[in-house]
Short mmCIF file of C-alpha atoms in Angstrom, two decimals:
data_model
loop_
_atom_site.label_atom_id
_atom_site.label_comp_id
_atom_site.label_asym_id
_atom_site.label_seq_id
_atom_site.Cartn_x
_atom_site.Cartn_y
_atom_site.Cartn_z
CA MET K 138 57.47 -225.43 -91.62
CA THR K 139 55.30 -224.31 -88.64
CA GLU K 140 56.15 -226.20 -85.48
CA ILE K 141 53.16 -228.13 -83.99
CA GLU K 142 52.14 -226.74 -80.62
CA HIS K 143 52.17 -229.07 -77.61
CA VAL K 144 50.31 -228.84 -74.41
CA ASP K 145 50.26 -231.00 -71.38
CA VAL K 146 46.51 -231.15 -71.17
CA LEU K 147 44.05 -230.40 -73.87
CA ILE K 148 40.52 -229.71 -72.86
CA VAL K 149 37.73 -229.88 -75.43
CA GLY K 150 34.84 -227.61 -74.56
CA ALA K 151 34.43 -224.36 -72.63
CA GLY K 152 31.27 -224.83 -70.97
CA LEU K 153 30.44 -225.62 -67.33
CA SER K 154 32.54 -228.89 -67.41
CA GLY K 155 35.48 -227.56 -69.33
CA ILE K 156 35.90 -224.33 -67.36
CA GLY K 157 35.68 -226.27 -64.17
CA ALA K 158 38.07 -228.84 -65.29
CA ALA K 159 40.68 -226.04 -66.16
CA CYS K 160 40.24 -224.32 -62.75
CA GLN K 161 40.91 -227.64 -60.95
CA LEU K 162 43.87 -228.37 -63.27
CA LYS K 163 45.37 -224.87 -62.65
CA THR K 164 45.04 -225.30 -58.78
CA GLY K 165 46.32 -228.86 -58.63
CA HIS K 166 48.99 -228.65 -61.38
CA PRO K 167 49.94 -225.04 -61.75
CA ASP K 168 53.07 -225.91 -63.84
CA ARG K 169 51.21 -227.83 -66.56
CA SER K 170 50.43 -226.17 -69.86
CA ILE K 171 46.60 -226.29 -70.55
CA ALA K 172 44.48 -225.15 -73.56
CA ILE K 173 40.71 -225.08 -73.95
CA LEU K 174 39.40 -225.63 -77.45
CA GLU K 175 35.82 -224.28 -77.98
CA ALA K 176 34.07 -224.90 -81.30
CA ARG K 177 31.70 -221.97 -80.77
CA GLU K 178 32.49 -218.20 -80.59
CA ALA K 179 31.53 -217.89 -76.91
CA SER K 180 32.11 -219.74 -73.57
CA GLY K 181 29.31 -221.16 -71.49
CA GLY K 182 28.20 -224.21 -73.40
CA THR K 183 24.51 -224.87 -72.89
CA TRP K 184 24.08 -221.63 -71.10
CA ASP K 185 25.22 -219.56 -73.94
CA LEU K 186 23.69 -221.79 -76.84
CA PHE K 187 20.15 -221.95 -75.50
CA ARG K 188 18.23 -218.71 -75.77
CA TYR K 189 14.56 -219.78 -75.47
CA PRO K 190 12.17 -217.97 -73.00
CA GLY K 191 12.72 -218.89 -69.34
CA ILE K 192 15.90 -221.19 -69.98
CA ARG K 193 16.89 -222.24 -66.44
CA SER K 194 18.55 -224.92 -64.46
CA ASP K 195 16.27 -227.71 -63.48
CA SER K 196 18.83 -228.69 -60.65
CA ASP K 197 19.25 -226.55 -57.51
CA MET K 198 22.35 -224.17 -57.83
CA PHE K 199 23.76 -225.29 -54.50
CA THR K 200 24.65 -228.65 -56.10
CA PHE K 201 24.93 -227.32 -59.71
CA GLY K 202 27.43 -224.81 -58.68
CA TYR K 203 31.02 -225.84 -58.24
CA ARG K 204 31.98 -227.48 -54.87
CA TRP K 205 34.94 -225.29 -54.51
CA ARG K 206 33.21 -221.91 -55.64
CA PRO K 207 29.88 -220.95 -53.77
CA TRP K 208 26.91 -220.07 -55.62
CA PRO K 209 26.51 -216.37 -54.65
CA SER K 210 22.72 -216.24 -54.18
CA ASP K 211 19.81 -217.93 -52.44
CA THR K 212 18.08 -218.50 -55.85
CA ALA K 213 17.79 -222.45 -56.06
CA LEU K 214 16.61 -222.62 -59.63
CA ALA K 215 18.43 -219.97 -61.60
CA ASP K 216 17.88 -218.72 -65.16
CA GLY K 217 20.47 -219.17 -67.85
CA GLU K 218 21.67 -215.67 -67.68
CA LEU K 219 22.75 -215.95 -63.96
CA ILE K 220 24.31 -219.31 -64.66
CA LEU K 221 26.20 -218.09 -67.64
CA ASP K 222 27.46 -215.01 -65.58
CA TYR K 223 28.57 -217.39 -62.79
CA VAL K 224 30.49 -219.69 -65.12
CA ARG K 225 32.22 -216.85 -66.86
CA THR K 226 33.06 -215.07 -63.58
CA VAL K 227 34.72 -218.31 -62.24
CA ALA K 228 36.77 -218.44 -65.48
CA GLU K 229 37.92 -214.96 -65.05
CA GLU K 230 38.71 -215.56 -61.32
CA HIS K 231 41.09 -218.36 -62.20
CA ASP K 232 42.39 -216.89 -65.44
CA VAL K 233 41.03 -219.65 -67.30
CA ASP K 234 39.28 -217.41 -69.75
CA LYS K 235 42.77 -216.74 -71.18
CA LEU K 236 43.09 -220.36 -72.03
CA ILE K 237 40.16 -220.64 -74.30
CA ARG K 238 40.59 -220.69 -78.00
CA TYR K 239 37.22 -219.95 -79.86
CA ARG K 240 36.11 -221.43 -83.13
CA TYR K 241 38.38 -224.36 -82.64
CA GLN K 242 36.56 -227.39 -83.77
CA VAL K 243 38.26 -230.70 -82.86
CA THR K 244 37.54 -233.16 -85.71
CA ALA K 245 39.97 -236.01 -84.99
CA ALA K 246 42.43 -237.21 -82.31
CA ASP K 247 45.04 -239.98 -82.66
CA TRP K 248 47.10 -241.58 -79.90
CA ASN K 249 50.63 -242.55 -80.74
CA SER K 250 52.02 -245.28 -78.32
CA GLU K 251 55.58 -244.51 -79.12
CA THR K 252 55.48 -240.76 -78.42
CA ALA K 253 52.76 -241.10 -75.75
CA ARG K 254 50.90 -238.19 -77.35
CA TRP K 255 47.64 -237.40 -78.94
CA THR K 256 47.80 -235.57 -82.18
CA VAL K 257 44.64 -233.61 -82.51
CA GLN K 258 43.27 -232.26 -85.81
CA ILE K 259 41.23 -229.03 -85.64
CA ASP K 260 39.18 -226.86 -87.90
CA HIS K 261 39.67 -223.19 -87.17
CA ASP K 262 37.42 -221.03 -89.35
CA GLY K 263 37.88 -223.49 -92.17
CA ALA K 264 41.54 -223.70 -91.85
CA PRO K 265 43.24 -227.05 -90.70
CA LEU K 266 45.36 -226.94 -87.58
CA THR K 267 47.19 -229.53 -85.66
CA MET K 268 48.09 -229.70 -81.95
CA THR K 269 49.53 -232.47 -79.69
CA ALA K 270 48.75 -233.14 -76.02
CA SER K 271 49.95 -235.59 -73.41
CA PHE K 272 46.41 -235.76 -71.96
CA LEU K 273 43.14 -235.45 -73.69
CA TRP K 274 39.90 -234.34 -71.75
CA GLY K 275 36.66 -234.44 -73.40
CA CYS K 276 34.16 -231.79 -71.88
CA THR K 277 31.78 -231.60 -74.62
CA GLY K 278 28.72 -232.79 -72.73
CA TYR K 279 26.63 -235.39 -74.43
CA TYR K 280 24.38 -233.73 -76.90
CA ASP K 281 24.74 -232.38 -80.41
CA TYR K 282 25.08 -228.60 -80.51
CA GLU K 283 24.47 -228.36 -84.19
CA GLU K 284 21.18 -230.42 -84.40
CA GLY K 285 18.36 -231.21 -82.07
CA HIS K 286 15.86 -234.06 -82.22
CA ALA K 287 13.30 -233.17 -84.77
CA PRO K 288 10.79 -235.78 -85.68
CA VAL K 289 9.20 -235.72 -88.98
CA PHE K 290 5.67 -234.36 -88.55
CA PRO K 291 2.89 -235.25 -91.18
CA GLY K 292 1.97 -232.22 -93.07
CA ALA K 293 4.55 -229.99 -91.56
CA ASP K 294 5.20 -228.31 -94.96
CA ASP K 295 1.55 -227.27 -95.00
CA PHE K 296 1.73 -225.37 -91.79
CA GLU K 297 1.66 -221.60 -92.59
CA GLY K 298 2.88 -220.39 -89.20
CA ARG K 299 6.38 -220.69 -87.81
CA LEU K 300 7.86 -224.04 -86.60
CA VAL K 301 10.84 -223.63 -84.35
CA HIS K 302 13.11 -225.74 -82.21
CA PRO K 303 14.17 -224.35 -78.76
CA GLN K 304 17.75 -225.17 -79.43
CA PHE K 305 17.82 -222.62 -82.27
CA TRP K 306 15.43 -220.00 -80.83
CA PRO K 307 14.91 -217.09 -83.56
CA GLU K 308 15.92 -213.70 -82.10
CA ASP K 309 13.18 -212.12 -84.09
CA LEU K 310 10.40 -214.49 -83.02
CA ASP K 311 7.45 -212.36 -81.84
CA TYR K 312 4.74 -214.34 -80.04
CA SER K 313 2.85 -211.55 -78.50
CA GLY K 314 -0.78 -212.20 -78.80
CA LYS K 315 -0.33 -215.28 -80.76
CA ASN K 316 -1.48 -218.83 -80.28
CA VAL K 317 1.52 -221.14 -79.50
CA VAL K 318 1.53 -224.79 -79.19
CA VAL K 319 4.64 -226.38 -77.43
CA ILE K 320 5.11 -230.06 -78.34
CA GLY K 321 6.69 -231.98 -75.59
CA SER K 322 6.38 -232.56 -71.88
CA GLY K 323 10.15 -232.41 -70.63
CA ALA K 324 12.15 -229.70 -68.82
CA THR K 325 12.11 -227.45 -71.89
CA ALA K 326 8.34 -227.55 -72.48
CA VAL K 327 7.54 -227.01 -68.86
CA THR K 328 9.83 -223.91 -68.82
CA LEU K 329 8.57 -222.44 -72.04
CA VAL K 330 4.85 -222.60 -71.30
CA PRO K 331 4.89 -220.34 -68.18
CA SER K 332 7.42 -218.11 -69.67
CA MET K 333 5.54 -217.37 -72.93
CA SER K 334 2.00 -217.57 -71.60
CA PRO K 335 1.94 -213.84 -70.13
CA THR K 336 2.89 -212.39 -73.46
CA ALA K 337 1.29 -214.97 -75.92
CA GLY K 338 -2.33 -214.93 -76.68
CA HIS K 339 -2.58 -218.59 -75.42
CA VAL K 340 0.03 -221.43 -75.06
CA THR K 341 -0.90 -225.25 -75.31
CA MET K 342 1.60 -227.82 -73.93
CA LEU K 343 0.79 -230.86 -76.37
CA GLN K 344 2.25 -233.96 -74.91
CA ARG K 345 2.06 -237.57 -75.98
CA THR K 346 2.94 -238.93 -72.49
CA PRO K 347 2.98 -237.10 -69.26
CA THR K 348 5.99 -236.26 -67.13
CA TYR K 349 6.32 -236.26 -63.41
CA ILE K 350 6.40 -232.72 -62.28
CA LEU K 351 7.10 -231.28 -58.92
CA PRO K 352 6.82 -227.71 -57.69
CA GLN K 353 9.85 -226.41 -55.79
CA PRO K 354 10.50 -223.05 -54.13
CA GLY K 355 12.52 -220.70 -56.36
CA THR K 356 14.75 -219.78 -53.36
CA ASP K 357 16.36 -221.96 -50.79
CA SER K 358 15.10 -221.09 -47.19
CA TRP K 359 18.44 -222.61 -45.72
CA ALA K 360 20.48 -220.29 -47.96
CA LYS K 361 18.48 -217.27 -46.76
CA LEU K 362 18.60 -218.22 -43.17
CA LEU K 363 22.39 -218.80 -43.36
CA ALA K 364 23.10 -215.69 -45.51
CA PRO K 365 24.83 -213.75 -42.47
CA LEU K 366 27.53 -216.50 -42.24
CA PRO K 367 30.68 -216.59 -44.36
CA ASP K 368 30.24 -218.56 -47.60
CA LYS K 369 32.91 -221.10 -46.66
CA LEU K 370 30.74 -222.16 -43.82
CA ALA K 371 27.13 -221.56 -45.06
CA TYR K 372 27.70 -222.93 -48.60
CA PRO K 373 28.68 -226.54 -47.53
CA ILE K 374 25.86 -226.88 -45.21
CA VAL K 375 23.20 -225.93 -47.82
CA ARG K 376 24.97 -227.99 -50.44
CA TRP K 377 25.05 -231.10 -48.23
CA LYS K 378 21.44 -230.58 -47.30
CA ASN K 379 20.47 -230.64 -51.01
CA VAL K 380 22.79 -233.49 -51.76
CA LEU K 381 21.24 -235.60 -49.15
CA ARG K 382 17.83 -234.79 -50.33
CA LEU K 383 18.59 -235.59 -53.96
CA VAL K 384 20.09 -238.95 -52.97
CA ALA K 385 17.37 -239.90 -50.56
CA SER K 386 14.38 -238.93 -52.95
CA TYR K 387 16.05 -240.83 -55.88
CA GLN K 388 16.70 -244.07 -53.74
CA LEU K 389 13.22 -243.82 -52.22
CA ALA K 390 11.71 -243.56 -55.72
CA ARG K 391 13.46 -246.52 -57.03
CA ARG K 392 12.80 -248.73 -53.99
CA PHE K 393 9.31 -247.55 -53.19
CA PRO K 394 7.86 -246.51 -56.46
CA ALA K 395 4.18 -246.70 -55.55
CA GLN K 396 4.74 -244.52 -52.49
CA SER K 397 6.76 -242.07 -54.58
CA LYS K 398 3.99 -241.88 -57.14
CA ALA K 399 1.48 -240.92 -54.29
CA MET K 400 3.93 -238.31 -52.95
CA VAL K 401 4.34 -236.53 -56.31
CA ARG K 402 0.46 -236.61 -56.78
CA ARG K 403 -0.01 -235.17 -53.29
CA PHE K 404 2.17 -232.18 -54.10
CA THR K 405 0.94 -231.69 -57.81
CA GLU K 406 -2.78 -232.36 -57.90
CA PRO K 407 -3.92 -229.54 -55.71
CA GLN K 408 -1.82 -227.24 -57.89
CA LEU K 409 -4.20 -227.85 -60.98
CA PRO K 410 -6.99 -225.76 -62.18
CA GLU K 411 -10.50 -226.92 -61.52
CA GLY K 412 -11.57 -229.67 -63.90
CA MET K 413 -8.07 -230.64 -65.07
CA SER K 414 -7.48 -234.39 -64.67
CA TYR K 415 -4.37 -235.36 -62.93
CA ASP K 416 -4.47 -238.98 -64.21
CA GLU K 417 -4.76 -237.91 -67.80
CA HIS K 418 -2.29 -235.17 -67.96
CA PHE K 419 0.28 -235.64 -65.05
CA GLN K 420 0.34 -239.48 -64.31
CA PRO K 421 3.02 -241.09 -66.62
CA PRO K 422 2.77 -244.83 -67.35
CA TYR K 423 6.13 -245.35 -65.80
CA ASN K 424 7.71 -245.15 -62.27
CA PRO K 425 9.38 -241.90 -61.00
CA TRP K 426 13.01 -241.67 -62.17
CA ASP K 427 12.59 -244.23 -64.99
CA GLN K 428 12.87 -240.93 -66.80
CA ARG K 429 14.06 -237.64 -65.42
CA LEU K 430 11.71 -235.86 -63.19
CA CYS K 431 10.90 -232.20 -63.84
CA VAL K 432 10.74 -229.48 -61.18
CA VAL K 433 9.09 -226.18 -61.70
CA PRO K 434 10.04 -223.13 -59.51
CA ASN K 435 7.34 -221.48 -57.45
CA SER K 436 4.68 -223.59 -59.25
CA ASP K 437 5.01 -221.22 -62.31
CA LEU K 438 3.65 -223.97 -64.78
CA PHE K 439 0.68 -224.59 -62.56
CA ARG K 440 0.03 -220.86 -62.01
CA ALA K 441 -0.02 -220.44 -65.87
CA LEU K 442 -2.64 -223.18 -66.16
CA ARG K 443 -4.91 -221.73 -63.44
CA SER K 444 -4.68 -218.34 -65.20
CA GLY K 445 -6.29 -219.83 -68.25
CA LYS K 446 -3.53 -218.39 -70.52
CA ALA K 447 -2.12 -222.08 -70.78
CA ASP K 448 -3.39 -225.54 -70.93
CA VAL K 449 -2.20 -229.10 -71.34
CA VAL K 450 -3.48 -231.47 -74.09
CA THR K 451 -2.51 -235.16 -74.05
CA ASP K 452 -2.99 -236.79 -77.45
CA THR K 453 -0.96 -237.77 -80.57
CA ILE K 454 -0.43 -235.76 -83.76
CA GLU K 455 -2.31 -237.13 -86.88
CA THR K 456 -1.14 -234.24 -89.00
CA PHE K 457 -0.14 -230.54 -89.22
CA THR K 458 -2.59 -228.28 -90.92
CA PRO K 459 -2.25 -224.92 -92.46
CA THR K 460 -3.58 -223.42 -89.31
CA GLY K 461 -2.33 -225.70 -86.61
CA ILE K 462 -2.42 -229.35 -85.62
CA ARG K 463 -5.03 -231.98 -86.01
CA LEU K 464 -4.91 -234.61 -83.22
CA THR K 465 -5.80 -238.32 -83.52
CA SER K 466 -8.76 -237.70 -81.43
CA GLY K 467 -10.08 -235.35 -84.07
CA THR K 468 -9.45 -232.14 -82.12
CA GLU K 469 -7.79 -229.37 -83.94
CA LEU K 470 -5.38 -227.03 -82.16
CA ASP K 471 -5.18 -223.56 -83.73
CA ALA K 472 -1.49 -222.27 -83.85
CA ASP K 473 0.39 -219.27 -85.20
CA ILE K 474 3.72 -220.66 -83.77
CA ILE K 475 4.53 -224.44 -83.11
CA VAL K 476 7.48 -225.04 -80.75
CA SER K 477 8.96 -228.58 -81.20
CA ALA K 478 10.39 -229.09 -77.69
CA THR K 479 11.01 -232.68 -78.72
CA GLY K 480 14.45 -233.22 -76.97
CA LEU K 481 18.09 -233.56 -77.86
CA LYS K 482 20.35 -235.71 -79.97
CA LEU K 483 23.23 -237.23 -78.19
CA LYS K 484 26.83 -236.75 -79.62
CA LEU K 485 29.37 -238.35 -77.36
CA PHE K 486 32.99 -236.71 -77.24
CA GLY K 487 31.75 -234.07 -79.59
CA GLY K 488 31.60 -236.32 -82.54
CA ILE K 489 35.49 -236.64 -82.48
CA ALA K 490 36.93 -239.33 -84.67
CA ILE K 491 39.25 -241.19 -82.29
CA THR K 492 42.04 -243.54 -83.21
CA VAL K 493 44.74 -245.24 -81.37
CA ASP K 494 47.95 -245.93 -83.46
CA GLY K 495 45.84 -245.28 -86.33
CA VAL K 496 43.10 -247.76 -85.59
CA PRO K 497 39.59 -246.27 -85.35
CA GLN K 498 37.92 -246.56 -81.98
CA GLU K 499 34.20 -247.07 -81.72
CA PRO K 500 32.77 -245.87 -78.39
CA SER K 501 30.16 -248.54 -78.56
CA ASP K 502 32.97 -251.19 -78.62
CA GLN K 503 34.35 -249.94 -75.32
CA MET K 504 33.52 -249.81 -71.59
CA THR K 505 33.63 -246.93 -69.22
CA TYR K 506 35.94 -246.90 -66.18
CA LYS K 507 34.36 -245.16 -63.14
CA GLY K 508 32.29 -243.24 -65.68
CA LEU K 509 35.24 -241.03 -66.48
CA MET K 510 37.71 -243.03 -68.66
CA VAL K 511 37.23 -245.49 -71.55
CA SER K 512 38.90 -248.84 -71.99
CA GLY K 513 41.47 -248.78 -74.71
CA LEU K 514 41.87 -245.08 -74.79
CA PRO K 515 45.21 -243.98 -73.16
CA ASN K 516 45.57 -240.71 -71.27
CA PHE K 517 41.87 -239.79 -72.07
CA ALA K 518 39.25 -238.74 -69.71
CA PHE K 519 35.58 -237.33 -70.22
CA THR K 520 33.17 -235.45 -68.16
CA ILE K 521 29.51 -236.45 -68.20
CA GLY K 522 27.39 -235.43 -65.23
CA TYR K 523 24.57 -237.40 -63.31
CA THR K 524 21.13 -238.05 -65.11
CA ASN K 525 19.45 -238.29 -61.52
CA ALA K 526 21.09 -235.39 -59.83
CA SER K 527 23.00 -232.08 -60.56
CA TRP K 528 25.46 -232.49 -63.40
CA THR K 529 28.18 -230.72 -61.57
CA LEU K 530 28.41 -233.07 -58.55
CA LYS K 531 29.86 -235.64 -61.03
CA ALA K 532 31.87 -232.97 -63.05
CA ASP K 533 33.76 -231.99 -59.93
CA LEU K 534 34.55 -235.56 -58.93
CA VAL K 535 35.85 -236.17 -62.42
CA GLY K 536 38.07 -233.07 -62.08
CA GLU K 537 39.55 -234.29 -58.77
CA TYR K 538 40.17 -237.65 -60.12
CA VAL K 539 42.30 -236.40 -63.11
CA VAL K 540 44.23 -234.18 -60.79
CA ARG K 541 45.01 -237.21 -58.51
CA LEU K 542 45.77 -239.41 -61.60
CA LEU K 543 48.40 -236.92 -63.18
CA GLU K 544 49.88 -236.60 -59.58
CA HIS K 545 50.28 -240.41 -59.44
CA MET K 546 51.85 -240.51 -63.00
CA ASP K 547 54.28 -237.86 -61.77
CA ARG K 548 55.34 -239.67 -58.83
CA THR K 549 55.78 -243.09 -60.64
CA GLY K 550 57.27 -241.61 -63.84
CA ALA K 551 54.44 -243.13 -65.97
CA ARG K 552 53.81 -241.47 -69.48
CA SER K 553 50.46 -243.14 -70.30
CA VAL K 554 47.71 -244.88 -68.49
CA VAL K 555 44.79 -246.89 -69.93
CA PRO K 556 42.04 -248.91 -68.36
CA VAL K 557 42.23 -252.58 -69.58
CA ARG K 558 38.84 -254.10 -69.94
CA ASP K 559 38.10 -257.26 -67.92
CA PRO K 560 36.32 -259.75 -70.32
CA ALA K 561 34.63 -261.35 -67.37
CA VAL K 562 32.67 -258.10 -66.53
CA GLY K 563 29.18 -258.08 -67.90
CA GLU K 564 27.74 -255.29 -69.83
CA ARG K 565 24.98 -252.91 -69.19
CA PRO K 566 23.78 -249.75 -70.98
CA PHE K 567 25.84 -246.70 -70.48
CA MET K 568 22.76 -244.67 -69.04
CA ASP K 569 20.12 -246.44 -67.19
CA LEU K 570 17.18 -244.03 -68.15
CA ALA K 571 14.17 -244.69 -70.34
CA SER K 572 14.10 -241.15 -71.73
CA GLY K 573 13.78 -240.93 -75.57
CA TYR K 574 17.04 -239.06 -76.09
CA ILE K 575 18.93 -241.73 -74.47
CA GLN K 576 17.08 -244.57 -75.98
CA ARG K 577 17.81 -243.22 -79.51
CA ALA K 578 21.49 -243.26 -78.91
CA LEU K 579 22.17 -246.37 -76.91
CA ASP K 580 23.59 -248.28 -79.75
CA GLY K 581 26.34 -245.75 -80.35
CA LEU K 582 27.27 -245.32 -76.71
CA PRO K 583 30.00 -247.16 -74.68
CA ARG K 584 28.85 -249.70 -72.13
CA GLN K 585 29.09 -249.77 -68.40
CA GLY K 586 29.93 -252.84 -66.53
CA ASP K 587 27.85 -254.94 -64.02
CA ARG K 588 30.16 -254.23 -61.21
CA ALA K 589 33.00 -251.77 -59.93
CA PRO K 590 34.98 -250.12 -61.17
CA TRP K 591 33.31 -250.36 -64.55
CA MET K 592 29.94 -249.59 -63.27
CA LEU K 593 28.34 -246.06 -63.49
CA LYS K 594 27.12 -245.56 -59.92
CA GLN K 595 24.76 -242.55 -60.41
CA ASN K 596 25.16 -242.06 -56.65
CA TYR K 597 27.12 -239.10 -55.41
CA LEU K 598 27.77 -240.65 -51.94
CA VAL K 599 29.17 -243.83 -53.49
CA ASP K 600 31.21 -241.90 -56.05
CA ILE K 601 32.89 -239.81 -53.32
CA ARG K 602 34.40 -242.93 -52.15
CA THR K 603 35.25 -244.75 -55.35
CA ILE K 604 36.34 -241.72 -57.31
CA ARG K 605 37.67 -239.23 -54.72
CA ARG K 606 39.12 -241.54 -52.04
CA ASP K 607 39.95 -244.88 -53.52
CA ALA K 608 43.71 -245.55 -54.46
CA ILE K 609 44.46 -244.64 -58.01
CA ASP K 610 46.53 -247.79 -58.86
CA ASP K 611 44.29 -250.75 -59.22
CA ASP K 612 44.11 -253.93 -61.37
CA VAL K 613 42.41 -252.13 -64.12
CA LEU K 614 44.65 -249.44 -64.97
CA ARG K 615 47.70 -250.00 -66.93
CA PHE K 616 50.56 -247.59 -66.46
CA THR K 617 53.48 -247.38 -69.04
CA ALA K 618 56.74 -245.43 -68.50
#
């Protein structure tokens, strides 16, 4: 009978979060055994999965890069290939690449209170495996890698061209000289349109509702200015400049929405081609940061629009036709290729079936603690980044907290720790954004509380204090020897 392998910390996911988590653990706890289980055949997560034209970060790389490993360029909005190289280079530098086990799909995890261990069920190339771990850390992100959001379009079966989803971009897709319609107005759509337009015959971004879009320089002027300085000096300066800009712009938008609307308009409207209406195509019916704001490097989207190779249509779909799309207004859009950039499907914790002493645990019945642990789940942490700032700002803080938490458990002799929910704390939605991909999933997500430490702050400056500096032992965490 094969002995079941045990590790001290089991990380699920080998993307930006999982690799960062392992690097921080190896630095803070070099004697602990660590394994990273990755369901796919390659590391990098999002940056390896998405292959559509122009895939890039919509956050600046000086806050999207790890705090403890400088981003090695003055490029502010980097493409996916550069980000993937950065993540894999960091993994190699810390020997974390040797900890990753590929095609290990975690299907279930059960906590045993007597042994103070997680028993994890794994599908490895169709063969069942079992491992145990003292601490389980979910770094799977929050969307479904296997399925994107795909609305049912009337008449889709009648369309004689190709219908593709950006999450599963066909390697053989040739759009040279073709008419392309990109359905959507979010970060993916505003990336695809300028990337495809130089080669395609014509690209139309078909949106039901506009999105706030801001042009941003592709390189960081401060990073270029400080390039002669050592990284350990220049990187924190540029990073903090961008952190403060992010926090300030978000807080101003929430407190002064009318002024923020006017500011976005002031930057965007002059970029539009003559005759294109800002009010019709770029003025959303909601306030800035009710949904995520999009940025475009070096005004590439607006340059594509001004070139005449791309345009924007704001309307709703009546039906697909054999040659394209007929809109509610009666307008027909000819298309050889239709790209359904309609968003993501959320899948929390990678869809793992979690039980505690054999009792199923539904995320929607639980409440998050500091946005990184879940009530009722012992020795469990998860990493989900900010929705209003760079993902990695939060991921780094979660890593630092887990390192501190394990140190505290070592000092006190505790084998397990669990957040105990306070019934007096009121509930709020897990993510406070009106974006469709979040609204579609809210019923299945855990809740956040209406006050600390159960509230998701979505504020890096506040989280630095509450996650990085506050004492570990509080009235919420229950430690068991």
